[in-house]
mmCIF file of C-alpha atoms in Angstrom:
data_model
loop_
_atom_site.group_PDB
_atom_site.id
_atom_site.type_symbol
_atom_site.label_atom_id
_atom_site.label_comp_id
_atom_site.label_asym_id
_atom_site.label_seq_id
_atom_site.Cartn_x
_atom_site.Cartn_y
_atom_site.Cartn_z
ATOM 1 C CA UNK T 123 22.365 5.921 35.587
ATOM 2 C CA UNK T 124 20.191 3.577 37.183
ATOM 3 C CA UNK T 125 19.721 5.302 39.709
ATOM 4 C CA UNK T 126 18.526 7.956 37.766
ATOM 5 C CA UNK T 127 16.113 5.982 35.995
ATOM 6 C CA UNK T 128 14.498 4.536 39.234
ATOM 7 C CA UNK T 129 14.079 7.983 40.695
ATOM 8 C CA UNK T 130 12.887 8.840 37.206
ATOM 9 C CA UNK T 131 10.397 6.189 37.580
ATOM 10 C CA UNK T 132 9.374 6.577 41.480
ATOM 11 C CA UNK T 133 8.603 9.885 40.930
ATOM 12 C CA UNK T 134 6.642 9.547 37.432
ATOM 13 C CA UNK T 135 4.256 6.431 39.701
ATOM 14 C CA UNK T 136 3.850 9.558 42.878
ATOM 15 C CA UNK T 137 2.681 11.761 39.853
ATOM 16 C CA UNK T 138 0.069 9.701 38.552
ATOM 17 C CA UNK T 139 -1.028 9.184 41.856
ATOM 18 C CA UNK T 140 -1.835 12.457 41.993
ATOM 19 C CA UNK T 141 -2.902 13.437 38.424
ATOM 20 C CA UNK T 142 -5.234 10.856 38.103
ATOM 21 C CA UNK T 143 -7.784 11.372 41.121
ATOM 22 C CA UNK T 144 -7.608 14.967 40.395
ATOM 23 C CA UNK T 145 -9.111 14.195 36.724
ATOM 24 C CA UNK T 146 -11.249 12.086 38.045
ATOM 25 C CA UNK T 147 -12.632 14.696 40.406
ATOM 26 C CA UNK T 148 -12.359 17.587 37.479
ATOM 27 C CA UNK T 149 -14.120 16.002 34.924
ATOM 28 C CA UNK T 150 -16.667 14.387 37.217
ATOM 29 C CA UNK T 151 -17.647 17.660 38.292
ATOM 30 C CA UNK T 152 -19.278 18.108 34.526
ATOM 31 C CA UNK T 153 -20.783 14.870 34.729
ATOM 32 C CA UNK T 154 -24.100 13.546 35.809
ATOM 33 C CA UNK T 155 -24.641 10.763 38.537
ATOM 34 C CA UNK T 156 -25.332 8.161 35.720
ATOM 35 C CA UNK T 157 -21.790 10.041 33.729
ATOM 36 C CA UNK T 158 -19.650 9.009 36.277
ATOM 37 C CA UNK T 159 -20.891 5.720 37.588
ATOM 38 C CA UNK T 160 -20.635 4.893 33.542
ATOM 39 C CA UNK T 161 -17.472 6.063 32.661
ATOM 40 C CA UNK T 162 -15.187 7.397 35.849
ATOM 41 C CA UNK T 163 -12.092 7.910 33.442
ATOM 42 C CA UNK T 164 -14.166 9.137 30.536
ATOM 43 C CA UNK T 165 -14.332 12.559 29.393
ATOM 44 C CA UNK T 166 -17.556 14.428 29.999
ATOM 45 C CA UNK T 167 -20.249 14.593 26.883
ATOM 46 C CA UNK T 168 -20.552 18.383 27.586
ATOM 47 C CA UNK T 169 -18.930 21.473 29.722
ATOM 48 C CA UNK T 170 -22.165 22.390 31.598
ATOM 49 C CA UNK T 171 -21.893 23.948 34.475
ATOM 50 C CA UNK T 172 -24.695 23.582 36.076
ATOM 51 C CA UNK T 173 -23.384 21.375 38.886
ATOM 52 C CA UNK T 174 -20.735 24.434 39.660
ATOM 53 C CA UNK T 175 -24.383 26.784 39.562
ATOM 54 C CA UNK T 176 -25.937 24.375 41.786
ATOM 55 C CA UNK T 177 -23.394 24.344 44.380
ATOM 56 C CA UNK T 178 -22.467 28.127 43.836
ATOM 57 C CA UNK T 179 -25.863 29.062 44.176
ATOM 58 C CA UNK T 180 -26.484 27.100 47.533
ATOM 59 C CA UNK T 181 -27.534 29.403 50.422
ATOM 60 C CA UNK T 182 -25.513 26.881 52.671
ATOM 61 C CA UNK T 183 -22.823 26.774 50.706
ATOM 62 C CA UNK T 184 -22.353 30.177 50.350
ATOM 63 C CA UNK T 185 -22.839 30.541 54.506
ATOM 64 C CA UNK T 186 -20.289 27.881 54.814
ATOM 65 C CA UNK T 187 -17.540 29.671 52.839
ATOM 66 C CA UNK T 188 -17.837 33.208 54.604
ATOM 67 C CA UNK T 189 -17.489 30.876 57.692
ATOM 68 C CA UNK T 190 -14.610 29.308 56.516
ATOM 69 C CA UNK T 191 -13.152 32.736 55.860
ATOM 70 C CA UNK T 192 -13.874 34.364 59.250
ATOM 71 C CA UNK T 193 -12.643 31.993 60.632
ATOM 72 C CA UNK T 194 -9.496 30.578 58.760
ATOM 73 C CA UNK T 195 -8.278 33.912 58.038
ATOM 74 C CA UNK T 196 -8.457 34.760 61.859
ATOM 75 C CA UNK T 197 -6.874 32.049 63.236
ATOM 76 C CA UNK T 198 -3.772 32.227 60.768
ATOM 77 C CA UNK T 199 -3.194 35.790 61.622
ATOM 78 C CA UNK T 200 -3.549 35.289 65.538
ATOM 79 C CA UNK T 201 -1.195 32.235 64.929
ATOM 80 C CA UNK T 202 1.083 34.152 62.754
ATOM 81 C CA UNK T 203 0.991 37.000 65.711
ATOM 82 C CA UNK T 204 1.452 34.420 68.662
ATOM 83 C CA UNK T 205 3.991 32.018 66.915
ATOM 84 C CA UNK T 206 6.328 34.372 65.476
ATOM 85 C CA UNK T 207 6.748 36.155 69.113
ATOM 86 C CA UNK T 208 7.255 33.326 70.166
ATOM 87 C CA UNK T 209 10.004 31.965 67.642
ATOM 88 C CA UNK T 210 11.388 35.261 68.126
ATOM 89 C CA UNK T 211 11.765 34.789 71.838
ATOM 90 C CA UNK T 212 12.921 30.929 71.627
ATOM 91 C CA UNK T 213 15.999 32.314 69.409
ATOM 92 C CA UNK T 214 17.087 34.760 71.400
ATOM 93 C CA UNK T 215 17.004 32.903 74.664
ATOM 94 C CA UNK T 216 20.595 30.841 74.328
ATOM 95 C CA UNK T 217 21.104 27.546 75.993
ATOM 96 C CA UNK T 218 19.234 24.760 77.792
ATOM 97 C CA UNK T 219 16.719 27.092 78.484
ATOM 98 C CA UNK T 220 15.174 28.325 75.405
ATOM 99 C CA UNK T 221 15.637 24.710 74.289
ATOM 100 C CA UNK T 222 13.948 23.255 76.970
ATOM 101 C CA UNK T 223 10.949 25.715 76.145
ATOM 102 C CA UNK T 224 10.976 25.103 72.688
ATOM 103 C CA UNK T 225 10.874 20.830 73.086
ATOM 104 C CA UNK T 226 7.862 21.485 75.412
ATOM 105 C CA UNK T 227 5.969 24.064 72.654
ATOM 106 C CA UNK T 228 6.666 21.947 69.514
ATOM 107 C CA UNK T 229 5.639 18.460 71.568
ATOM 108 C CA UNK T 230 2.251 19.415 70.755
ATOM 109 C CA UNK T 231 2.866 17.986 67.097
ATOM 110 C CA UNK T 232 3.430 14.504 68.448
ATOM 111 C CA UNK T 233 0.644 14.813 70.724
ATOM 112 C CA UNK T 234 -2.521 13.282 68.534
ATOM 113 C CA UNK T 235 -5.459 15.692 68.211
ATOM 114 C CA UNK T 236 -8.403 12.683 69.104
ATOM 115 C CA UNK T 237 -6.571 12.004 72.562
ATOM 116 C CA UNK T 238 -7.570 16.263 73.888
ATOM 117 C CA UNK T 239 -11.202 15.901 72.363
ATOM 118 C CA UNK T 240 -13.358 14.396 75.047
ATOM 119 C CA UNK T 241 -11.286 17.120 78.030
ATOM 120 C CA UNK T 242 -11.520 19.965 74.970
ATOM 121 C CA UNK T 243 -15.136 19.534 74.197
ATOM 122 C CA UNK T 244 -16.004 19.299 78.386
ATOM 123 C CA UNK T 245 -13.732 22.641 78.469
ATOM 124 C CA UNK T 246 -15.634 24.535 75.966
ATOM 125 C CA UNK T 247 -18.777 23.154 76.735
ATOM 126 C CA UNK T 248 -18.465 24.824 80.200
ATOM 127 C CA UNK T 249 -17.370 28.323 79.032
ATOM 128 C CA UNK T 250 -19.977 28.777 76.146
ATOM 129 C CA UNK T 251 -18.390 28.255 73.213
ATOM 130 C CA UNK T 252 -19.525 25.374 71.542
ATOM 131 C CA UNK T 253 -21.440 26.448 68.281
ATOM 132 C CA UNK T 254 -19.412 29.594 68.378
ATOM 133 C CA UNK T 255 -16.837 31.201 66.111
ATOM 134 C CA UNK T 256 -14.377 32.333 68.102
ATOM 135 C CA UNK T 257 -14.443 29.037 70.060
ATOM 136 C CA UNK T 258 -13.333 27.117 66.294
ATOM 137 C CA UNK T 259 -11.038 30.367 65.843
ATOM 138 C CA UNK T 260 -9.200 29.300 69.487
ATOM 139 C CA UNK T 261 -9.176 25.657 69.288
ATOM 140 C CA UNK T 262 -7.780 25.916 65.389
ATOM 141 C CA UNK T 263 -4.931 28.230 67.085
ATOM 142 C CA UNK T 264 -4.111 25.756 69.521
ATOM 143 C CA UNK T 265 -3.996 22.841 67.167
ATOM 144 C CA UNK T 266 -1.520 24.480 65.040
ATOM 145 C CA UNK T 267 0.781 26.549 66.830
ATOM 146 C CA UNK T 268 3.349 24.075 67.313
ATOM 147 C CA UNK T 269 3.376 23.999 63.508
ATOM 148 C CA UNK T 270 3.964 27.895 63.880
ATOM 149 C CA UNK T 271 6.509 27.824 66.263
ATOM 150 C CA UNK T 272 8.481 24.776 64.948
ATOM 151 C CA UNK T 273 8.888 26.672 61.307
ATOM 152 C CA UNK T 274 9.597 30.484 62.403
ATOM 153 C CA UNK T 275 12.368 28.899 65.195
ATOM 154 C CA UNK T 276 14.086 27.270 62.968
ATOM 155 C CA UNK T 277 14.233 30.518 60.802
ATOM 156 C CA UNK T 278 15.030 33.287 63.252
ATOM 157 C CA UNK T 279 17.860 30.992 64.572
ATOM 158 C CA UNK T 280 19.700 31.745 61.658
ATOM 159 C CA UNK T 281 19.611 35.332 61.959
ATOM 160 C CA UNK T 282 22.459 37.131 62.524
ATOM 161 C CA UNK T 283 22.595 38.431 66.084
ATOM 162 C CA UNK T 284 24.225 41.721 64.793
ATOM 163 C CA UNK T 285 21.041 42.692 63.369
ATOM 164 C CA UNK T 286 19.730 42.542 67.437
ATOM 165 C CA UNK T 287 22.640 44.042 68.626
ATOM 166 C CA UNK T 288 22.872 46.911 66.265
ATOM 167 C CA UNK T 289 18.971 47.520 66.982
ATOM 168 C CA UNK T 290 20.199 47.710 70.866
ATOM 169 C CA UNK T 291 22.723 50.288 69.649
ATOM 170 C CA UNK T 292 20.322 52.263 68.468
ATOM 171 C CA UNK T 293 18.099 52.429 71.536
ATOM 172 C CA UNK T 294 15.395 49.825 70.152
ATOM 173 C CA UNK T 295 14.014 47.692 73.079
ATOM 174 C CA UNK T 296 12.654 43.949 72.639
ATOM 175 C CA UNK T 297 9.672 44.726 71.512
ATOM 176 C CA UNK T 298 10.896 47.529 68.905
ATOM 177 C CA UNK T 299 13.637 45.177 67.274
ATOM 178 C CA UNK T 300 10.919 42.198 67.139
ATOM 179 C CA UNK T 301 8.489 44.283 65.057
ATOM 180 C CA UNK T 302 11.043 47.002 63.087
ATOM 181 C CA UNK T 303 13.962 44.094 61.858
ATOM 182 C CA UNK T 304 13.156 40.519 63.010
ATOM 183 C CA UNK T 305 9.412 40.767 61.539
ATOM 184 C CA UNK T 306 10.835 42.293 58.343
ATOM 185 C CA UNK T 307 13.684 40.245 57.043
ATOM 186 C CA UNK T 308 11.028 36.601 58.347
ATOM 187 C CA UNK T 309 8.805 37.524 55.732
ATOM 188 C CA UNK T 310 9.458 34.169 53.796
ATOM 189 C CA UNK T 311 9.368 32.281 56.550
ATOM 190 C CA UNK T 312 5.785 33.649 57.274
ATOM 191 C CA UNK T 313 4.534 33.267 54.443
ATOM 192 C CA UNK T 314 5.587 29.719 54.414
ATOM 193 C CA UNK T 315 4.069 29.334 57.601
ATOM 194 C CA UNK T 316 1.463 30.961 56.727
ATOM 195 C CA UNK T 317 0.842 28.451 53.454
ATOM 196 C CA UNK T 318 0.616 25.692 56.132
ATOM 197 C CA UNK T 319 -1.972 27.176 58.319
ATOM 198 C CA UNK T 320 -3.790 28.189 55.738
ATOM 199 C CA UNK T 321 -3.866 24.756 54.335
ATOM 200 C CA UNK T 322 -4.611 22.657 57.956
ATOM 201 C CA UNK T 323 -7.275 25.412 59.138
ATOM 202 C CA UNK T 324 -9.019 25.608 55.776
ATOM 203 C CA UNK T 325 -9.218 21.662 55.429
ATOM 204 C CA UNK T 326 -10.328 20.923 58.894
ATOM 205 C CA UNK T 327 -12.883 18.480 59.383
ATOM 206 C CA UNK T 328 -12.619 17.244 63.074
ATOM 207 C CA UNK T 329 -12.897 20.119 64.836
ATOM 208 C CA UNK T 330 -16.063 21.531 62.800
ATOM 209 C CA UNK T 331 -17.580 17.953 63.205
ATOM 210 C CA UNK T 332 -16.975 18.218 66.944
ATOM 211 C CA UNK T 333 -18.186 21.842 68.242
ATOM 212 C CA UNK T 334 -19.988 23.328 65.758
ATOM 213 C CA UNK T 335 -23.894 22.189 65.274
ATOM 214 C CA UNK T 336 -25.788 25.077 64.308
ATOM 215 C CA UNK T 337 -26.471 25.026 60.587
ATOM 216 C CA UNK T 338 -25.546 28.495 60.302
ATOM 217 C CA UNK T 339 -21.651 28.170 61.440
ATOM 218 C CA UNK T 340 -20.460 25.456 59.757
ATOM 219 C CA UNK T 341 -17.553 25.628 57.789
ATOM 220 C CA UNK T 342 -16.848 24.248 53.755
ATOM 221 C CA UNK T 343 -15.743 20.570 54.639
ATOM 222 C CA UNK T 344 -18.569 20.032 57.358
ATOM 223 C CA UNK T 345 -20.777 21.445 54.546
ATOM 224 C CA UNK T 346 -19.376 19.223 52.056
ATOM 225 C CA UNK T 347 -21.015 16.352 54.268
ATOM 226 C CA UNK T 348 -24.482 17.083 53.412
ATOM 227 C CA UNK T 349 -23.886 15.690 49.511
ATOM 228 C CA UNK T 350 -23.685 12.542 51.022
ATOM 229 C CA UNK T 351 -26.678 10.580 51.830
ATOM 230 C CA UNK T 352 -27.374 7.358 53.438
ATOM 231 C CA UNK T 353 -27.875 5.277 50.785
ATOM 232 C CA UNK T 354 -27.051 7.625 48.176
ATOM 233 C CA UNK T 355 -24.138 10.456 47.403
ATOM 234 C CA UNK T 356 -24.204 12.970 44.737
ATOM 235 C CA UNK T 357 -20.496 12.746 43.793
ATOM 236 C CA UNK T 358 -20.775 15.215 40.647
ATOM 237 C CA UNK T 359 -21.843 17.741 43.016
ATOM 238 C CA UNK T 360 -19.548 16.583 46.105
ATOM 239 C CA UNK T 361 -16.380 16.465 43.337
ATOM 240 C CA UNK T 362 -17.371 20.276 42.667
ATOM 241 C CA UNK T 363 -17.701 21.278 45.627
ATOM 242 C CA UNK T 364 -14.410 19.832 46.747
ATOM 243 C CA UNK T 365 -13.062 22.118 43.335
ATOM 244 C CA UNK T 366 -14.806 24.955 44.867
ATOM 245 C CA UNK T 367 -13.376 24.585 48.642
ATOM 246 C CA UNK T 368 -10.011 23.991 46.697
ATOM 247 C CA UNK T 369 -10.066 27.337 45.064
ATOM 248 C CA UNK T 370 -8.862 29.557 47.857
ATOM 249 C CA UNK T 371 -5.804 26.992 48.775
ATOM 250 C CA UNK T 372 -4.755 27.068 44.875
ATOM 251 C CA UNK T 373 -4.910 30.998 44.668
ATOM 252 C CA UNK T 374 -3.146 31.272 47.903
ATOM 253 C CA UNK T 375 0.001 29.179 46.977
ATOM 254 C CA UNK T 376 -0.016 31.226 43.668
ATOM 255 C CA UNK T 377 0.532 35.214 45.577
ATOM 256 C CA UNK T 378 2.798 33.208 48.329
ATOM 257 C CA UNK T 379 4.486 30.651 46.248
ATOM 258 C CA UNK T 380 7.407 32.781 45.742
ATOM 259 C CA UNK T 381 8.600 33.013 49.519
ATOM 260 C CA UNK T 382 7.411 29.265 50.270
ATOM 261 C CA UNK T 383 10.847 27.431 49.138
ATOM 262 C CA UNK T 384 12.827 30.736 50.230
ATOM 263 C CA UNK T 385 10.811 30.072 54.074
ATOM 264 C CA UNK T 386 11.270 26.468 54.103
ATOM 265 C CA UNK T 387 14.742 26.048 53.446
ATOM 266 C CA UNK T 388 15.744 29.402 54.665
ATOM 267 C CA UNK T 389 15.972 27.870 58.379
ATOM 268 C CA UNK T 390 17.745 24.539 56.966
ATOM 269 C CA UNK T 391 21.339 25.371 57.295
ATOM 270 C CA UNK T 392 22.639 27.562 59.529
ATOM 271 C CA UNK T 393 23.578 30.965 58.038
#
């Protein structure tokens, strides 16, 4: 019973902790500079919406999201593509071997992302693609296909093997049973995966910050910078623009939400 109650209680503290910013950022995206600075917790004296106008009507803004798009959406499908071949060959390569692979490809989670800047920056420096697209596109596939790999492996481990081996009976080679039964019956675990990637690459500050400098290519949290001032930050507009960059995320999790607890607990226990 008590421990009920303190659970009851931990968990009731973690919620507030996460209800109360988010008001705070909701209903000071209605308010006015002096609004907010009066009353933070207060509700707003009207529902206009001309901050959400002012930020949805921002030529950078706007540039900044279809940039965020191109190149969010890219990098989770090449990651998708990339990490579930590989989880698919991890699992089916028994022993020290495959495991030996798989320590080396998931170490890149422990390895922190500010100790490869200064050798990553030199790298793309010297092939052209700072200020590019498809440079952000290959660094954001780097940075989280570990992730990728670490989630599908765990997944496709717990496939039966007679699926493969009745694919084999039937004349299907690697490549056929990968993309005709081992793609098919992982579709919870990629979406999961795919929740995650959407989440890191759509949220990613540092890399933005670090190659991208042309006005033109920046993405929605590099964007988001610009409502900040030196000695003074529009926070009505920066709280609604961090509603707007949420948008995407929150609609995402709603079409995929269904095979996120199926594809994260899926690859748990062993089937």
């Amino acid at each position: 019973m008590a421990g009920s109650l303190s659970r009851r209680v931990v968990l009731g503290v973690y919620a507030l902790l996460i209800i109360v910013p988010l008001l705070v950022v909701l209903t000071g995206s209605f308010k006015t500079s002096k609004e907010l600075f009066d009353s933070p917790m207060g509700l707003p004296s009207s529902l206009s919406p001309k901050n959400y106008s002012a930020v949805l009507t921002d030529a950078s803004m706007a540039t900044a999201f279809v940039n965020s798009a191109v190149v969010t959406v890219t990098a989770v499908v090449l990651t998708l593509a990339v990490g579930s071949l590989a989880a698919y060959g991890l699992a089916r390569i028994p022993g020290w071997k495959g495991a030996l692979v798989y320590g080396f490809l998931v170490l890149g989670m422990a390895v922190p992302a500010q100790s490869n800047m200064i050798p990553q920056y030199v790298l793309f420096q010297s092939l052209g693609l700072l200020d590019s697209r498809i440079g952000l596109v290959l660094i954001e596939i780097v940075a989280t296909l570990p992730v990728a790999v670490f989630i599908m492996t765990g997944f496709m481990r717990t496939l039966p093997k007679e699926l493969f081996e009745a694919g084999s009976i039937d004349g299907a080679g690697p490549w056929r049973t990968y993309r005709s039964i081992a793609l098919p019956v992982s579709m919870p675990s990629l979406a999961a995966t795919a929740i995650f990637l959407f989440v890191i690459q759509w949220n990613d500050l540092l890399y933005p910050l670090l190659f991208i400098h042309d006005p033109a290519k920046v993405t929605l949290p590099l964007a988001l910078l610009n409502f900040q001032g030196e000695f003074l930050t529009n926070y009505p507009l920066l709280f609604t623009g961090v509603i707007v960059a949420s948008t995407p995320l929150v609609v995402t999790y709603v079409f995929l939400q269904r095979y996120f607890v199926a594809g994260m607990t899926a690859g748990s226990v062993k089937g």
